[in-house]
N, CA, C and O of each residue as an XYZ file, in Angstrom:
776
protein
N      16.437     12.053     -6.129
C      14.982     11.139     -6.194
C      13.472     10.740     -5.438
O      13.211     10.013     -4.479
N      13.052     11.151     -5.887
C      11.446     10.518     -5.024
C      11.023      9.067     -5.284
O      10.583      8.557     -6.315
N      11.289      8.497     -3.988
C      10.804      7.515     -3.532
C       9.959      7.941     -3.087
O       9.675      9.000     -2.527
N       9.327      6.738     -3.435
C       7.151      6.954     -2.972
C       7.665      5.387     -1.819
O       8.538      4.522     -1.888
N       6.694      5.674     -0.981
C       6.551      4.696      0.138
C       5.261      4.238     -0.012
O       4.263      4.948     -0.130
N       5.302      3.047     -0.004
C       3.590      2.227     -0.175
C       4.115      1.447      1.129
O       4.997      0.633      1.402
N       2.645      2.446      2.064
C       2.653      0.769      2.977
C       1.649      0.287      3.707
O       1.131      1.016      4.553
N       1.166     -1.124      3.493
C      -0.034     -1.432      3.594
C       0.370     -2.762      4.160
O       1.488     -3.007      4.612
N      -0.744     -3.687      4.089
C      -0.720     -5.045      4.852
C      -0.230     -5.930      3.648
O       0.754     -6.651      3.811
N      -1.048     -5.886      2.158
C      -0.881     -6.560      1.070
C      -1.316     -8.269      1.490
O      -0.882     -9.386      1.206
N      -2.025     -7.904      2.025
C      -2.750     -9.101      2.758
C      -4.201     -9.985      1.869
O      -5.325    -10.270      2.282
N      -3.601    -10.192      0.664
C      -2.023    -10.431     -0.663
C      -1.822     -9.634     -1.060
O      -2.844     -8.969     -1.221
N      -0.849     -9.107     -1.443
C      -0.446     -8.020     -2.705
C      -1.409     -8.425     -4.188
O      -1.481     -9.549     -4.685
N      -1.934     -7.458     -4.579
C      -2.755     -8.090     -5.811
C      -2.176     -7.113     -6.841
O      -1.150     -6.434     -6.875
N      -3.581     -7.361     -7.958
C      -2.837     -6.467     -9.380
C      -3.343     -4.996     -9.083
O      -2.772     -4.177     -9.803
N      -4.459     -4.337     -8.027
C      -4.402     -3.533     -7.497
C      -3.118     -2.658     -7.854
O      -2.865     -1.923     -8.808
N      -2.246     -3.108     -6.455
C      -1.285     -3.042     -6.164
C      -0.369     -2.630     -7.317
O       0.038     -1.469     -7.366
N      -0.046     -3.470     -8.188
C       0.854     -3.169     -8.310
C       0.916     -2.060     -9.493
O       1.897     -1.323     -9.592
N      -0.389     -1.966    -10.551
C      -0.583     -1.065    -11.456
C      -0.992      0.148    -10.483
O      -1.202      1.207    -11.074
N      -1.179      0.164     -8.691
C      -1.329      2.058     -8.587
C       0.353      1.807     -8.344
O       0.763      2.808     -7.756
N       1.624      0.717     -8.610
C       2.543      0.981     -8.707
C       3.487      1.689    -10.154
O       4.038      2.777    -10.321
N       3.365      0.754    -10.816
C       3.307      0.581    -11.980
C       3.392      2.295    -13.007
O       4.155      2.729    -13.871
N       2.092      2.857    -12.261
C       1.125      3.691    -12.712
C       1.905      5.029    -12.447
O       2.169      5.673    -13.462
N       2.420      5.681    -10.941
C       3.332      5.858    -10.153
C       4.535      6.268    -11.514
O       4.821      7.319    -12.089
N       4.950      5.019    -11.617
C       6.482      4.771    -11.760
C       6.319      5.421    -13.390
O       7.173      6.304    -13.466
N       5.961      5.376    -14.013
C       5.691      5.368    -15.727
C       4.918      6.967    -16.009
O       4.858      7.296    -17.193
N       4.418      7.809    -15.121
C       4.094      8.922    -15.441
C       5.191      9.653    -14.268
O       4.891     10.766    -13.836
N       6.033      9.203    -13.948
C       6.903      9.971    -12.923
C       6.424     10.530    -12.163
O       7.016     11.600    -12.015
N       5.368     10.396    -11.332
C       5.089     11.270    -10.023
C       5.864     10.352     -8.801
O       5.700     10.673     -7.625
N       6.800      9.078     -9.209
C       7.956      9.031     -8.483
C       9.180      7.962     -9.334
O       8.939      6.881     -9.872
N      10.117      8.458     -9.266
C      11.673      7.394     -9.429
C      11.252      6.007     -8.728
O      10.791      5.159     -9.492
N      11.332      5.757     -7.697
C      11.343      4.447     -7.285
C      10.242      4.546     -5.776
O       9.807      5.354     -4.955
N      10.200      2.921     -6.196
C       9.138      2.943     -4.600
C       9.515      1.760     -3.828
O       9.665      0.669     -4.379
N       9.676      1.937     -2.551
C       9.564      0.921     -1.484
C       8.334      0.296     -0.625
O       7.880      0.803      0.401
N       7.933     -0.768     -1.168
C       6.845     -1.798     -0.579
C       7.128     -1.634      0.977
O       8.247     -1.592      1.488
N       6.197     -1.569      1.479
C       6.226     -2.187      2.869
C       4.626     -2.606      3.809
O       3.573     -2.059      4.136
N       5.276     -3.840      3.925
C       4.311     -4.828      4.641
C       4.251     -4.309      6.307
O       5.195     -4.348      7.096
N       3.153     -3.923      6.523
C       2.852     -3.837      8.445
C       2.824     -4.878      8.937
O       2.625     -5.972      8.409
N       3.140     -4.465     10.609
C       2.976     -5.569     11.497
C       1.424     -5.641     11.800
O       0.741     -4.676     11.459
N       0.914     -6.557     12.324
C       0.005     -6.689     12.863
C      -0.712     -5.744     14.401
O      -1.317     -6.196     15.373
N      -0.432     -4.743     14.158
C      -0.799     -3.452     15.683
C      -1.698     -3.011     15.358
O      -1.680     -1.782     15.290
N      -3.293     -3.899     14.883
C      -4.021     -2.837     14.810
C      -5.035     -3.936     14.639
O      -6.199     -3.688     14.323
N      -4.512     -5.343     14.885
C      -5.274     -6.739     15.079
C      -6.306     -6.892     13.769
O      -7.471     -6.529     13.605
N      -5.791     -7.270     13.306
C      -7.018     -7.533     11.772
C      -7.127     -8.726     11.750
O      -6.426     -9.657     11.352
N      -7.459     -8.690     11.913
C      -8.568    -10.299     11.507
C      -7.079    -10.943      9.768
O      -6.329    -10.245      9.086
N      -7.297    -12.242      9.760
C      -6.690    -12.858      8.756
C      -5.793    -12.442      8.640
O      -5.207    -13.250      7.920
N      -5.021    -11.513      8.880
C      -3.652    -10.767      8.780
C      -2.114    -12.094      9.090
O      -1.566    -12.350     10.162
N      -1.828    -12.663      7.729
C      -1.079    -13.624      7.614
C       0.177    -13.019      8.197
O       0.191    -11.830      8.514
N       1.661    -14.114      8.411
C       3.128    -13.641      8.929
C       3.034    -13.006      8.428
O       2.254    -13.121      7.482
N       4.048    -11.288      8.723
C       4.980    -10.573      7.720
C       5.587    -11.421      6.289
O       5.468    -11.096      5.108
N       6.326    -12.714      6.945
C       7.110    -13.546      6.323
C       6.733    -13.233      4.367
O       7.190    -12.592      3.421
N       5.723    -14.096      4.660
C       5.014    -14.959      3.818
C       4.543    -13.705      2.619
O       4.575    -13.927      1.408
N       4.100    -12.346      3.241
C       3.354    -11.249      2.801
C       4.618    -10.391      2.243
O       4.377     -9.406      1.545
N       6.155    -10.799      2.581
C       6.904    -10.249      2.218
C       8.074    -10.910      1.542
O       9.170    -10.456      1.212
N       7.468    -12.271      1.409
C       7.983    -12.761     -0.020
C       6.888    -12.840     -1.399
O       7.162    -13.000     -2.588
N       6.076    -12.729     -0.986
C       5.099    -12.688     -2.207
C       5.382    -11.078     -2.338
O       6.544    -10.934     -2.716
N       4.921    -10.196     -2.211
C       5.535     -8.210     -2.578
C       7.497     -8.655     -3.196
O       7.937     -8.063     -4.181
N       8.150     -9.429     -2.637
C       9.700     -9.625     -2.998
C       8.937    -10.356     -4.457
O       9.653    -11.348     -4.592
N       8.306    -10.393     -5.155
C       8.148    -11.662     -6.070
C       7.974    -10.662     -7.385
O       7.578    -11.171     -8.434
N       8.310     -9.036     -7.327
C       8.044     -8.045     -7.562
C       9.313     -7.283     -8.057
O       9.601     -6.698     -9.102
N      10.067     -7.572     -6.672
C      11.204     -6.582     -7.170
C      11.882     -6.300     -8.610
O      11.767     -6.917     -9.669
N      12.480     -5.377     -8.342
C      13.207     -5.007     -9.153
C      13.923     -3.499     -9.200
O      13.509     -2.535     -8.556
N      14.897     -3.490     -9.949
C      15.882     -1.817     -9.970
C      14.862     -0.500     -9.710
O      15.320      0.633     -9.558
N      13.247     -0.833     -9.675
C      12.979     -0.045     -9.306
C      12.055      0.281     -8.309
O      11.702      1.418     -7.994
N      11.462     -1.410     -7.543
C      10.510     -1.788     -6.528
C      11.797     -2.679     -5.760
O      12.655     -3.514     -6.047
N      11.377     -2.015     -4.775
C      12.299     -2.539     -3.111
C      11.244     -3.062     -2.148
O      10.368     -2.349     -1.658
N      11.330     -3.803     -2.014
C      10.428     -4.096     -0.655
C      11.266     -4.539      0.582
O      12.352     -5.116      0.630
N      10.443     -4.097      1.560
C      11.530     -4.148      2.856
C      10.769     -4.174      3.756
O       9.798     -3.421      3.684
N      10.953     -5.192      5.130
C      10.315     -5.201      5.986
C      10.634     -4.638      7.437
O      10.033     -4.606      8.511
N      12.041     -4.147      6.888
C      12.365     -2.872      8.361
C      11.198     -2.666      8.354
O      10.654     -3.720      8.684
N      10.475     -1.910      8.168
C       9.845     -0.120      8.498
C       8.580     -1.002      9.230
O       8.250     -0.518     10.313
N       7.792     -2.259      8.803
C       6.706     -2.415      8.861
C       6.404     -2.331     10.951
O       5.341     -2.047     11.503
N       7.449     -2.607     11.481
C       6.879     -2.440     13.096
C       6.582     -1.522     13.357
O       6.019     -1.558     14.451
N       6.665      0.108     12.652
C       5.910      0.763     13.342
C       4.638      1.334     13.542
O       4.033      1.568     12.496
N       4.094      1.608     14.534
C       2.865      1.972     14.562
C       2.331      2.732     14.229
O       1.108      2.782     14.361
N       3.230      3.886     13.504
C       2.287      4.592     12.834
C       3.236      5.804     11.797
O       4.282      6.300     12.214
N       2.767      6.070     10.707
C       3.283      6.051      9.406
C       4.157      7.066      9.668
O       5.150      6.897      8.961
N       4.303      8.443     10.631
C       5.192      9.387     10.859
C       6.366      8.389     11.272
O       7.456      8.420     10.701
N       6.100      7.602     12.191
C       7.868      6.741     12.694
C       8.406      6.237     11.138
O       9.528      6.321     10.640
N       7.303      5.753     10.661
C       8.086      4.868      9.257
C       8.974      6.411      8.539
O      10.166      6.470      8.240
N       8.495      6.923      8.483
C       8.985      8.197      7.164
C      10.247      8.515      8.073
O      11.294      8.047      7.625
N      10.389      9.481      9.704
C      11.522      9.637     10.258
C      12.438      8.260      9.638
O      13.537      8.338      9.088
N      11.599      6.929      9.915
C      12.669      6.062     10.429
C      13.792      6.465      8.620
O      14.985      6.697      8.423
N      12.451      6.345      7.612
C      13.266      6.198      6.204
C      13.971      6.962      6.050
O      14.899      6.647      5.305
N      13.995      9.090      6.907
C      14.580      9.738      6.061
C      16.153      9.915      6.756
O      17.010     10.762      6.505
N      16.180      8.512      7.947
C      17.397      8.703      8.660
C      18.405      7.835      8.011
O      19.596      8.011      8.267
N      17.889      6.602      6.917
C      18.471      5.653      6.020
C      18.148      5.905      4.459
O      18.433      4.948      3.739
N      17.613      7.005      3.833
C      17.693      7.604      2.695
C      17.673      9.309      2.667
O      17.155     10.253      3.263
N      18.538      9.045      1.631
C      19.197     10.802      0.893
C      17.478     11.407      0.051
O      17.438     12.481     -0.550
N      16.096     10.390      0.201
C      15.572     11.433     -1.221
C      14.793     11.368     -0.844
O      14.577     10.686      0.158
N      13.687     12.263     -1.644
C      12.665     13.052     -1.304
C      11.420     11.959     -0.988
O      11.177     11.181     -1.910
N      10.789     11.862     -0.030
C       9.869     10.615      0.462
C       8.572     10.963     -0.205
O       8.334     12.074      0.269
N       8.014     10.795     -0.672
C       6.279     10.285     -1.311
C       5.489      9.568     -0.762
O       5.145      8.533     -1.333
N       5.003      9.882      0.420
C       3.401      8.439      1.182
C       3.010      8.571     -0.174
O       3.068      9.457     -1.027
N       2.535      7.248     -0.090
C       1.285      7.025     -0.945
C       0.231      6.624     -0.268
O       0.549      5.853      0.638
N      -0.703      6.801     -0.331
C      -2.089      7.036     -0.302
C      -3.138      6.894     -0.837
O      -2.973      7.350     -1.969
N      -4.948      6.258     -0.664
C      -5.684      6.733     -1.853
C      -6.291      7.595     -1.297
O      -5.764      7.980     -0.254
N      -8.033      8.487     -1.830
C      -8.333      9.343     -1.059
C      -9.548      8.825     -0.701
O     -10.488      9.615     -0.619
N      -9.725      7.684     -0.475
C     -10.331      6.882      1.128
C      -9.326      7.618      2.182
O     -10.014      8.431      2.799
N      -8.398      7.647      2.494
C      -7.450      7.934      3.310
C      -7.377      9.029      4.187
O      -7.348      9.132      5.414
N      -7.344     10.159      2.848
C      -7.740     11.393      2.995
C      -8.862     12.438      3.960
O      -8.931     13.574      4.429
N      -9.528     11.344      3.876
C     -11.206     11.891      4.323
C     -10.565     11.730      6.376
O     -10.779     12.425      7.370
N     -10.036     10.886      6.212
C      -9.101     10.954      7.807
C      -7.617     11.355      8.227
O      -7.076     11.258      9.328
N      -7.150     11.811      7.080
C      -5.502     11.819      7.660
C      -5.796     13.042      8.419
O      -5.240     12.819      9.495
N      -6.270     14.053      8.486
C      -5.920     14.352      9.538
C      -5.985     14.379     11.389
O      -5.638     15.218     12.219
N      -6.547     13.154     11.474
C      -6.206     12.398     12.395
C      -5.285     11.696     12.646
O      -4.978     11.340     13.784
N      -4.637     11.354     11.489
C      -3.519     10.496     11.890
C      -2.498     10.664     12.605
O      -1.856     11.582     12.095
N      -2.325     10.533     12.916
C      -0.771     10.440     14.481
C       0.162     11.541     13.745
O       0.566     11.483     12.584
N       0.443     12.705     14.835
C       1.876     13.404     14.144
C       1.058     14.197     12.571
O       2.036     14.207     11.823
N       0.182     14.656     11.956
C      -0.302     14.788     10.555
C       0.604     15.872      9.523
O       0.681     15.973      8.298
N       1.378     16.781     10.921
C       1.900     17.839     10.412
C       3.410     17.168      9.865
O       3.852     17.525      8.773
N       4.175     16.144     10.742
C       5.298     16.034     10.666
C       5.541     14.651      9.296
O       6.626     14.406      8.769
N       4.194     13.922      8.977
C       4.493     13.307      7.973
C       4.472     14.652      6.632
O       5.148     14.525      5.611
N       3.592     15.864      6.889
C       3.125     16.428      5.707
C       4.425     17.353      5.511
O       4.337     18.422      4.907
N       5.672     16.877      6.066
C       6.844     17.653      5.724
C       6.842     16.968      4.923
O       6.675     17.627      3.897
N       6.978     15.395      4.581
C       7.139     15.427      2.693
C       5.529     15.485      2.064
O       4.464     15.928      2.491
N       6.064     14.629      0.529
C       5.141     14.865     -0.253
C       4.389     13.455      0.063
O       4.895     12.340      0.193
N       2.475     14.009      0.178
C       1.649     12.778      0.389
C       0.812     12.635     -1.308
O      -0.031     13.495     -1.564
N       1.078     11.635     -2.279
C       0.606     11.299     -3.161
C      -0.563     10.473     -2.983
O      -0.446      9.255     -2.847
N      -1.874     11.152     -2.974
C      -2.979     11.033     -3.538
C      -4.079     10.076     -4.683
O      -5.137     10.550     -5.097
N      -3.722      9.097     -4.947
C      -4.768      8.224     -5.794
C      -5.898      8.195     -6.199
O      -6.392      7.068     -6.219
N      -6.781      9.348     -6.681
C      -8.168     10.139     -6.877
C      -8.837      8.663     -6.477
O      -8.311      7.555     -6.578
N     -10.649      9.134     -5.814
C     -11.282      8.179     -6.468
C     -12.833      8.835     -6.591
O     -13.126      9.686     -5.751
N     -13.602      8.554     -7.370
C     -14.602      8.953     -7.946
C     -15.066     10.247     -7.258
O     -14.840     11.434     -7.494
N     -15.816      9.587     -6.296
C     -17.008      9.864     -5.326
C     -16.360     10.937     -4.411
O     -17.050     11.476     -3.546
N     -15.088     11.254     -4.572
C     -14.133     11.463     -3.471
C     -13.483     12.659     -3.724
O     -12.512     12.529     -4.469
N     -13.764     14.040     -3.249
C     -13.315     15.627     -3.968
C     -11.754     15.851     -3.021
O     -11.871     15.954     -1.800
N     -10.938     15.889     -3.381
C      -9.732     15.825     -2.795
C      -8.743     17.326     -2.732
O      -7.755     17.699     -2.099
N      -9.648     17.897     -3.773
C      -9.303     19.379     -3.484
C      -9.978     20.436     -1.973
O      -9.550     21.350     -1.267
N     -11.084     19.715     -2.074
C     -11.605     20.365     -0.648
C     -11.091     19.432      0.093
O     -10.887     20.133      1.084
N     -10.721     18.404      0.394
C      -9.767     17.530      1.732
C      -9.099     18.336      2.005
O      -9.417     18.892      3.056
N      -7.733     18.926      1.238
C      -6.806     19.342      1.209
C      -6.564     20.691      2.309
O      -5.599     20.905      3.043
N      -7.809     21.484      2.116
C      -7.889     22.605      2.949
C      -7.770     23.073      3.791
O      -7.660     24.253      4.125
N      -7.777     21.843      4.431
C      -8.489     21.883      6.140
C      -6.579     21.585      6.613
O      -6.094     21.777      7.728
N      -5.947     21.158      5.544
C      -3.670     21.626      5.963
C      -3.261     22.776      5.593
O      -3.683     23.558      4.741
N      -2.369     22.815      6.334
C      -1.088     24.518      5.668
C      -0.411     23.857      4.829
O      -0.182     24.711      3.973
N       0.072     22.908      4.486
C       0.809     22.700      3.551
C      -0.028     22.254      3.135
O      -0.430     21.204      3.637
N      -0.538     22.685      2.292
C      -1.600     21.819      0.921
C      -0.518     21.042     -0.423
O      -0.570     20.022     -1.110
N       0.767     22.662     -0.212
C       1.582     22.120     -1.732
C       2.091     21.231     -1.632
O       2.804     20.805     -2.541
N       1.925     20.598     -0.485
C       3.008     18.583     -0.072
C       1.879     17.690     -0.391
O       2.052     16.471     -0.384
N       0.816     18.177     -0.650
C      -0.474     17.221     -2.258
C       0.043     16.734     -2.933
O       0.818     17.579     -3.380
N       0.253     15.617     -3.537
C       0.557     15.411     -4.847
C      -0.978     14.514     -5.304
O      -1.184     13.334     -5.022
N      -1.868     15.361     -6.013
C      -3.122     14.810     -6.576
C      -3.196     13.907     -7.654
O      -2.715     14.326     -8.706
N      -3.673     12.786     -7.659
C      -3.525     12.366     -8.698
C      -4.764     11.602     -9.265
O      -5.110     10.528     -8.772
N      -5.409     12.166    -10.288
C      -6.706     12.477    -10.188
C      -6.919     11.196    -12.031
O      -7.713     10.298    -12.311
N      -6.263     11.553    -12.457
C      -5.987     10.845    -13.836
C      -5.536      9.131    -13.493
O      -4.947      8.521    -14.386
N      -5.829      8.465    -12.251
C      -5.900      7.260    -12.339
C      -7.044      6.440    -12.259
O      -8.056      6.724    -11.619
N      -6.882      5.530    -12.848
C      -8.403      4.650    -12.914
C      -8.694      3.431    -11.695
O      -8.241      2.332    -11.378
N      -9.653      4.301    -11.289
C      -9.934      3.289    -10.013
C      -9.817      2.002    -10.011
O     -10.780      1.624    -10.679
N      -9.103      0.891     -9.596
C      -9.438     -0.435     -9.424
C     -10.445     -0.834     -8.382
O     -10.620     -0.094     -7.414
N     -11.000     -1.758     -8.492
C     -11.760     -2.455     -7.995
C     -11.144     -3.774     -6.898
O     -11.707     -4.569     -6.145
N     -10.656     -3.684     -7.024
C     -10.170     -5.428     -6.763
C      -9.384     -5.062     -5.139
O      -8.554     -4.242     -4.748
N     -10.044     -5.981     -4.625
C      -9.574     -6.562     -2.751
C      -9.537     -7.347     -2.248
O     -10.416     -8.174     -2.487
N      -8.619     -7.640     -1.303
C      -7.275     -8.573     -0.809
C      -8.773     -9.024      0.452
O      -8.439    -10.092      0.965
N      -9.548     -8.776      0.777
C     -10.955     -8.914      1.471
C     -10.989    -10.141      0.474
O     -10.534    -11.157      0.999
N     -11.577    -10.371     -1.334
C     -12.443    -10.415     -1.864
C     -11.861    -11.791     -2.431
O     -12.495    -12.799     -2.743
N     -10.291    -11.531     -2.488
C      -9.510    -12.354     -2.716
C      -9.179    -13.820     -1.348
O      -9.008    -15.012     -1.603
N      -9.183    -13.515     -0.719
C      -8.646    -14.294      0.379
C     -11.067    -15.538      0.727
O     -11.456    -16.683      0.960
N     -11.626    -14.282      0.519
C     -12.636    -14.803      0.272
C     -12.652    -16.804     -0.645
O     -12.992    -17.939     -0.310
N     -11.891    -15.932     -2.196
C     -12.358    -16.995     -2.898
C     -11.582    -17.852     -2.865
O     -12.080    -18.811     -3.454
N     -10.305    -18.157     -2.396
C      -9.181    -18.955     -1.714
C      -9.865    -20.260     -0.501
O      -9.787    -21.481     -0.362
N     -10.462    -19.219      0.113
C     -11.037    -19.669      1.541
C     -12.126    -21.057      0.583
O     -11.895    -22.258      0.442
N     -12.778    -20.583      0.309
C     -14.068    -21.052     -0.432
C     -13.375    -22.191     -1.797
O     -14.072    -23.180     -2.022
N     -12.398    -22.076     -2.431
C     -11.485    -22.733     -3.345
C     -12.573    -22.327     -4.265
O     -13.058    -23.159     -5.032
N     -13.123    -20.694     -4.228
C     -13.869    -20.405     -5.836
C     -12.828    -19.234     -6.837
O     -12.884    -18.019     -7.030
N     -11.781    -20.491     -7.373
C     -10.718    -20.329     -8.137
C     -10.203    -19.703     -9.088
O      -9.123    -19.113     -9.068
N     -11.468    -19.867    -10.584
C     -11.895    -19.733    -11.297
C     -10.908    -18.902    -11.632
O      -9.830    -19.388    -11.974
N     -11.069    -17.664    -11.602
C     -10.783    -15.797    -12.274
C      -9.875    -15.604    -11.310
O      -9.677    -14.389    -11.291
N      -9.238    -16.106    -10.531
C      -8.367    -15.241     -9.190
C      -7.303    -14.841    -10.168
O      -6.619    -13.855     -9.893
N      -7.056    -15.607    -11.457
C      -5.727    -14.617    -12.044
C      -6.063    -13.482    -12.665
O      -5.317    -12.898    -13.452
N      -7.611    -12.976    -12.232
C      -7.945    -11.459    -12.914
C      -7.830    -10.976    -11.775
O      -8.386     -9.885    -11.645
N      -6.937    -11.668    -10.241
C      -6.976    -10.623     -9.468
C      -5.578    -10.828     -8.875
O      -5.732    -10.339     -7.755
N      -5.157    -10.968     -8.896
C      -3.550    -11.685     -8.767
C      -2.762    -12.334     -9.756
O      -3.067    -13.342    -10.393
N      -1.573    -11.567     -9.832
C      -0.574    -12.355    -10.672
C      -0.366    -14.427    -10.136
O      -0.398    -14.990     -9.041
N      -0.233    -14.774    -11.103
C       0.089    -15.708    -11.253
C       1.041    -17.180    -10.137
O       1.066    -18.249     -9.527
N       1.808    -15.618    -10.789
C       3.455    -16.541     -9.392
C       2.940    -16.192     -7.565
O       3.135    -16.899     -6.577
N       2.198    -14.750     -7.677
C       1.584    -14.849     -6.416
C       0.581    -16.016     -6.138
O       0.909    -16.952     -5.409
N      -0.402    -15.957     -6.612
C      -1.116    -17.127     -6.273
C      -0.795    -18.008     -6.148
O      -1.056    -18.531     -5.065
N       0.284    -19.080     -7.533
C       1.429    -20.664     -7.017
C       1.883    -20.145     -5.718
O       1.980    -21.100     -4.947
N       2.291    -18.739     -4.993
C       2.884    -18.666     -4.131
C       1.845    -19.455     -2.955
O       1.882    -20.576     -2.448
N       1.124    -18.544     -2.837
C       0.072    -18.989     -1.818
C      -0.462    -20.213     -1.771
O      -0.411    -20.646     -0.620
N      -1.088    -21.163     -2.732
C      -0.913    -22.820     -2.957
C       0.075    -23.707     -2.218
O       0.032    -24.714     -1.511
N       1.275    -22.602     -2.860
C       2.165    -23.583     -1.766
C       2.392    -23.975     -0.918
O       2.697    -25.112     -0.559
N       2.216    -22.601     -0.211
C       2.272    -22.552      1.391
C       0.979    -22.903      2.110
O       0.872    -23.349      3.252
N      -0.041    -22.606      1.187
C      -1.489    -22.974      1.919
C      -1.910    -22.052      2.462
O      -2.836    -22.567      3.089
N      -1.922    -21.081      2.687
C      -2.301    -19.435      2.737
C      -3.897    -19.443      2.772
O      -4.516    -19.892      1.807
N      -4.330    -19.112      3.511
C      -5.364    -18.262      3.554
C      -6.895    -19.404      3.392
O      -8.032    -18.958      3.239
N      -6.560    -20.875      3.472
C      -7.764    -21.751      3.464
C      -8.655    -21.912      4.655
O      -9.758    -22.453      4.728
N      -7.997    -21.374      5.490
C      -8.554    -22.113      6.827
C      -9.043    -20.451      7.641
O      -8.993    -20.218      8.849
N      -9.635    -19.192      6.202
C     -10.594    -18.582      7.018
C     -11.606    -18.997      8.029
O     -11.243    -20.154      8.243
N     -12.670    -18.785      8.807
C     -13.483    -19.382      9.574
C     -14.364    -18.509      8.122
O     -14.217    -17.474      7.473
N     -15.460    -19.880      8.169
C     -17.093    -18.867      7.165
C     -17.300    -17.516      7.877
O     -17.082    -17.275      9.064
N     -17.762    -16.680      6.926
C     -17.876    -15.654      6.530
C     -17.047    -14.724      7.116
O     -17.376    -13.963      8.026
N     -15.931    -14.794      6.568
C     -14.807    -13.545      7.322
C     -14.412    -12.929      5.467
O     -13.629    -11.999      5.279
């Protein structure tokens, strides 16, 4: 089975994240996906507790979408994948955006990461074919060029919630996620300008 591995802060999870997962499942790039919210080991601003981000992700969980915080405490992607190999017999497909491909050669133990498949979602202005040429295991990249790029950002969502400018918020996040955010009073205390 092809298990997609989607690691992110998901702060909060939004419709763009869900559309990526749905597209990859529907087009059979992967059979299932494991969504992993990361801990705050990079000192990100306004990253809420993993418990809340995990709860929001779990609103999407079904037979094809698995959510786990078990692997989010690893600092590097290669450590996550190594741990997953011990727990799963599936072929692993790391999911990244083409913008990550620009500095992918600088990732910790990139050769170890490329022992797995890497699904790269394209962006109009990034030449993925050219960027993968510097890697020995070019064949382990799965380039997804037909995915319609979604312009949704978690930063924008947090700003809208903090400023109580939420008229169109359900075009960015699902209603159940927004209700969870409101119920738990998340993102409302951001500092001005964040």
